[in-house]
mmCIF file of C-alpha atoms in Angstrom:
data_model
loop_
_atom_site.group_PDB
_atom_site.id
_atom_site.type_symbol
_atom_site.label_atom_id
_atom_site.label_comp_id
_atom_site.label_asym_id
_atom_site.label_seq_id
_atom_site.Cartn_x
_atom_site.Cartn_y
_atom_site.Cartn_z
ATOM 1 C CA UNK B 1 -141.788 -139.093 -87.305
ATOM 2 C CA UNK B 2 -140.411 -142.542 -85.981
ATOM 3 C CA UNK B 3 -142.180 -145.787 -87.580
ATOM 4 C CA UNK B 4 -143.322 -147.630 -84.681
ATOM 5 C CA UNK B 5 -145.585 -145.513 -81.766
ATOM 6 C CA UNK B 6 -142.706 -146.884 -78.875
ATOM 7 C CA UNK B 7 -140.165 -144.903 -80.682
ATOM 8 C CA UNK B 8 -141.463 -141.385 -80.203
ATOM 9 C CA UNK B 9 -139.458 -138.870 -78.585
ATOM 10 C CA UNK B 10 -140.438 -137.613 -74.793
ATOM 11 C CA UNK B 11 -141.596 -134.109 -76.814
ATOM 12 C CA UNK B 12 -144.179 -136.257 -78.771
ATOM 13 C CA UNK B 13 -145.123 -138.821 -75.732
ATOM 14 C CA UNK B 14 -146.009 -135.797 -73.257
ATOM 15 C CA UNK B 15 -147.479 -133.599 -76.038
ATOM 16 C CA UNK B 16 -150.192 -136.729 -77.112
ATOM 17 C CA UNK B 17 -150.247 -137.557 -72.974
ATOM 18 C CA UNK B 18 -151.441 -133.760 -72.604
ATOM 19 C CA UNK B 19 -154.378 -134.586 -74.442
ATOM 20 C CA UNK B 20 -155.305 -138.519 -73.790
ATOM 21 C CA UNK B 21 -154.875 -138.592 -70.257
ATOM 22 C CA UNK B 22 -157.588 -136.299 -69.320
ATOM 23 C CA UNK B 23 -160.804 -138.822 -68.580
ATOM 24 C CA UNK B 24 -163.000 -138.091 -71.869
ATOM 25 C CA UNK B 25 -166.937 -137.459 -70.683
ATOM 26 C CA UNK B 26 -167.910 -140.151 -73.982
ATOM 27 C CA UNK B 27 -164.875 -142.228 -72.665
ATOM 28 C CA UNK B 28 -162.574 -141.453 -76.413
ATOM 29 C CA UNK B 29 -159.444 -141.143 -74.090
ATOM 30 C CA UNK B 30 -156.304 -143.200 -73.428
ATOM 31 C CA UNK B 31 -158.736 -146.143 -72.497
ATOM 32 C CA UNK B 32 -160.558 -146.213 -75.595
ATOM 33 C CA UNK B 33 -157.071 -145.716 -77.979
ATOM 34 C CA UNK B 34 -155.156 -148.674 -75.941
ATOM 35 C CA UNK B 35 -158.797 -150.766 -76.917
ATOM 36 C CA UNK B 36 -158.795 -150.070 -80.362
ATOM 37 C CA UNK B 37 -154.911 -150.875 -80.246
ATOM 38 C CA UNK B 38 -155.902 -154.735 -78.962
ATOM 39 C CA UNK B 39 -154.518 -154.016 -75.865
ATOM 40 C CA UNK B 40 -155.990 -156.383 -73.739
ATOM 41 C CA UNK B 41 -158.602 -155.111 -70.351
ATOM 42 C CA UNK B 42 -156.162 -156.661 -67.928
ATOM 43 C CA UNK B 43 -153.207 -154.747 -69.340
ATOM 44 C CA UNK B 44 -155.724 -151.319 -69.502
ATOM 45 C CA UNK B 45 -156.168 -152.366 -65.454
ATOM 46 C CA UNK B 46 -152.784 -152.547 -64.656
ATOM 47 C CA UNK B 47 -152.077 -148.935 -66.504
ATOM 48 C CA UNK B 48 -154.813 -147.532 -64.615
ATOM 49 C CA UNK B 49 -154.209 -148.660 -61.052
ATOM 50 C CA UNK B 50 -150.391 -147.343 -61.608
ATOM 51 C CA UNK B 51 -150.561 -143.933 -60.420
ATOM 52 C CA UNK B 52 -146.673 -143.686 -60.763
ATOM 53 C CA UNK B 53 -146.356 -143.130 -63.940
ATOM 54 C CA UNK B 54 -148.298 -141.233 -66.886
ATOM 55 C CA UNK B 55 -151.152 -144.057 -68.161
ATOM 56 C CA UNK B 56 -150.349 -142.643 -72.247
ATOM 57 C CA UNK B 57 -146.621 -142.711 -71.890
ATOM 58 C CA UNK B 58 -146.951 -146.644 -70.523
ATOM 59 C CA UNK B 59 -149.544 -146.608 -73.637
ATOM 60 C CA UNK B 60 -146.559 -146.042 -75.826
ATOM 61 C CA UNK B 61 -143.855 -147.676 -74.424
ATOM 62 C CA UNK B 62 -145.788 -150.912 -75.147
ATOM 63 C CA UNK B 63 -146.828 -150.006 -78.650
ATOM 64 C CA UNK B 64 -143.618 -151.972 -79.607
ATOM 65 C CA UNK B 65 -145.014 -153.153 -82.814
ATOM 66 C CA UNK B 66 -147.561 -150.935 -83.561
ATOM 67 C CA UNK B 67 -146.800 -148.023 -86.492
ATOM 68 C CA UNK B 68 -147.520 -144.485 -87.030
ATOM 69 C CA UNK B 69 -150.125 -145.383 -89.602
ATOM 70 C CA UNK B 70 -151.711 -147.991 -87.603
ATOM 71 C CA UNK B 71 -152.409 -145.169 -84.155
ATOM 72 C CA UNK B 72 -153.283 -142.556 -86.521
ATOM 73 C CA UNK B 73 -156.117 -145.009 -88.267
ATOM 74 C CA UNK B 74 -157.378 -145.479 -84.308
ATOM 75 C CA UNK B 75 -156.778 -141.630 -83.900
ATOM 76 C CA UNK B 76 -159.220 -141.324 -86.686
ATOM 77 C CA UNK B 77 -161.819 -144.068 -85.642
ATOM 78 C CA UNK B 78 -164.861 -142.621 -85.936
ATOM 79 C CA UNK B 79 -165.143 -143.853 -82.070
ATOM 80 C CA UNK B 80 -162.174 -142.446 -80.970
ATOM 81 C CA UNK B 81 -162.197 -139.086 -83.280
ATOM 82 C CA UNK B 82 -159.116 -137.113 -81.658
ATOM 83 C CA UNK B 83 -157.750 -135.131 -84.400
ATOM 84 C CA UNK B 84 -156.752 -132.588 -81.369
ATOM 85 C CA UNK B 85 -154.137 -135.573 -80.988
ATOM 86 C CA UNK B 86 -152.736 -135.385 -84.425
ATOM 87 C CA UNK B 87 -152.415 -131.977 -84.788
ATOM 88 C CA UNK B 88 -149.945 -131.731 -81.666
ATOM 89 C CA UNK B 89 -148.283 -134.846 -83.419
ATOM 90 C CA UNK B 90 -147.915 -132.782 -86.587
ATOM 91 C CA UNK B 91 -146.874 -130.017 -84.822
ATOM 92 C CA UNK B 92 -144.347 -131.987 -82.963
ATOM 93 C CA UNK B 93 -142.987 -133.125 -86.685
ATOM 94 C CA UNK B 94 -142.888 -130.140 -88.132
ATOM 95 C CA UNK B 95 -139.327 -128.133 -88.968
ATOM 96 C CA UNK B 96 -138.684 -125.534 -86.479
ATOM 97 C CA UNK B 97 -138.369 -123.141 -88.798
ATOM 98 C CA UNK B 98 -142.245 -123.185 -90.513
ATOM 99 C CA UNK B 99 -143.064 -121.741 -86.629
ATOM 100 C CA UNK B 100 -146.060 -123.674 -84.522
ATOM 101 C CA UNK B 101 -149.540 -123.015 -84.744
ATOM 102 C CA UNK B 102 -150.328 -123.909 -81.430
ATOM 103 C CA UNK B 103 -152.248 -120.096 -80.827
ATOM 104 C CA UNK B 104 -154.860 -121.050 -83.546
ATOM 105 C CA UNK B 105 -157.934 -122.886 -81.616
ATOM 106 C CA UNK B 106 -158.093 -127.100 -82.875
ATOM 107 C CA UNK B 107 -160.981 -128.248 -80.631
ATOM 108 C CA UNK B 108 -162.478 -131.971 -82.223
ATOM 109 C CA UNK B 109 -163.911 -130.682 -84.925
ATOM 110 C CA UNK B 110 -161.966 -127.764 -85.965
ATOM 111 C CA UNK B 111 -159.600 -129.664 -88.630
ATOM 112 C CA UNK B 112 -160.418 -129.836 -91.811
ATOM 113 C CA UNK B 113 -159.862 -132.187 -94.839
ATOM 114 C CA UNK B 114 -156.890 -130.786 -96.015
ATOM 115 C CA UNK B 115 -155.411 -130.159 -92.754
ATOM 116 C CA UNK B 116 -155.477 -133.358 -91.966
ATOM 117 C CA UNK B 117 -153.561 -134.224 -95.361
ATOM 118 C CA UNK B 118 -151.359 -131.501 -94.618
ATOM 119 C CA UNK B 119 -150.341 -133.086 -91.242
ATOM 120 C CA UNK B 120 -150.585 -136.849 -93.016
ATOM 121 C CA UNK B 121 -147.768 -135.727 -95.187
ATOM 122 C CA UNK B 122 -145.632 -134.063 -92.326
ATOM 123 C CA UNK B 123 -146.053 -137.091 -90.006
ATOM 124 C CA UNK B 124 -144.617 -139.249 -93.079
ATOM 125 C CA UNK B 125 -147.823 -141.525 -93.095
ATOM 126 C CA UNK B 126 -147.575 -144.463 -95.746
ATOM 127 C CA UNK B 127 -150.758 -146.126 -95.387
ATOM 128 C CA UNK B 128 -152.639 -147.232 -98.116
ATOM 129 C CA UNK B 129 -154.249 -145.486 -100.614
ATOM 130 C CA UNK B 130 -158.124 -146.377 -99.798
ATOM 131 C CA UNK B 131 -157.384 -145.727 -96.203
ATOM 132 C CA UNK B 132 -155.916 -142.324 -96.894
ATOM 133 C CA UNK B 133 -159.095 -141.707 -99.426
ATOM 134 C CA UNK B 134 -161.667 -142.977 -96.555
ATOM 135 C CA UNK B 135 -160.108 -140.970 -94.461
ATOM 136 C CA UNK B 136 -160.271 -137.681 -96.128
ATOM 137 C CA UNK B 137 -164.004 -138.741 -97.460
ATOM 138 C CA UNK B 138 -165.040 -138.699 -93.908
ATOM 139 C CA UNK B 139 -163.828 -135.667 -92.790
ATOM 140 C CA UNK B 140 -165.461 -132.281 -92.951
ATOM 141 C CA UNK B 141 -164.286 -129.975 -95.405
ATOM 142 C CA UNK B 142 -164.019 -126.417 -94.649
ATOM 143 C CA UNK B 143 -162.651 -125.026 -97.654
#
C-alpha cells in the first residue's frame, strides 16, 4: 500500500469511491472524511458542485501529503467509523493469491478486533504504538 493517500492506484481510488460517495443518512461519507482530513468547507464546495468527476477520487488526488496511517486514523474516528472502507482497502492490498473475501458480509460493524489488525498489517500501517493499542481497545471483539 503506497505511503501517501494521492498515490493509490485507480483499483484502490474506485474501490474506497464505491463506498464514500454514496450520501451517508448520519452524514460519515466523503464529506465528513475530507473534514476530518482539514480540508477546508470551500474546497468540500467546490468537490461537490463538480459533477464531472467522482467527489472521493478528487478527495484523493489532493491528499498530497496526507499518509496511509493518517486516513485510516479518520477511517477509524469514532465519527466517521467506516471500517467497510478499510476492508476493501485491505482487500485491495492483499496478494492475489490468498483469494478475496469480498462474498463474506462487512456491514459497519461486522469487523472485529483482530480483523482490523489483520488488515493493519496487510495495508503496511506504521503508526504509533498507542494509536494502534486505542485503536484495537475500541473496537468490538468477536472472538
Amino acid at each position: 500500500m503506497p505511503h501517501l493517500v494521492s498515490q493509490y492506484n485507480f483499483e484502490i481510488q474506485h474501490e474506497i469511491a464505491d463506498h464514500l460517495n454514496p450520501p451517508k443518512e448520519h452524514g460519515n461519507d466523503w464529506r465528513l472524511v475530507a473534514s476530518k482530513l482539514n480540508f477546508s468547507n470551500n474546497f468540500i464546495e467546490k468537490i461537490k458542485a463538480d459533477q464531472m468527476q467522482s467527489p472521493t477520487h478528487r478527495l484523493l488526488e489532493n491528499c498530497t501529503s496526507i499518509t496511509t496511517d493518517e486516513f485510516l486514523a479518520v477511517l477509524t474516528d469514532p465519527k466517521v467509523q467506516r471500517k467497510d472502507v478499510i476492508f476493501v482497502m485491505w482487500e485491495c492490498a492483499r496478494p492475489p493469491s490468498l483469494g478475496r473475501l469480498s462474498d463474506r458480509s462487512y456491514p459497519d460493524s461486522g469487523i472485529g478486533r483482530y480483523e482490523i489488525l489483520s488488515i493493519l498489517s496487510t495495508l503496511g500501517v506504521t503508526g504509533g504504538r498507542a494509536w494502534l493499542a486505542q485503536l484495537v481497545r475500541s473496537l468490538p471483539s468477536n472472538h
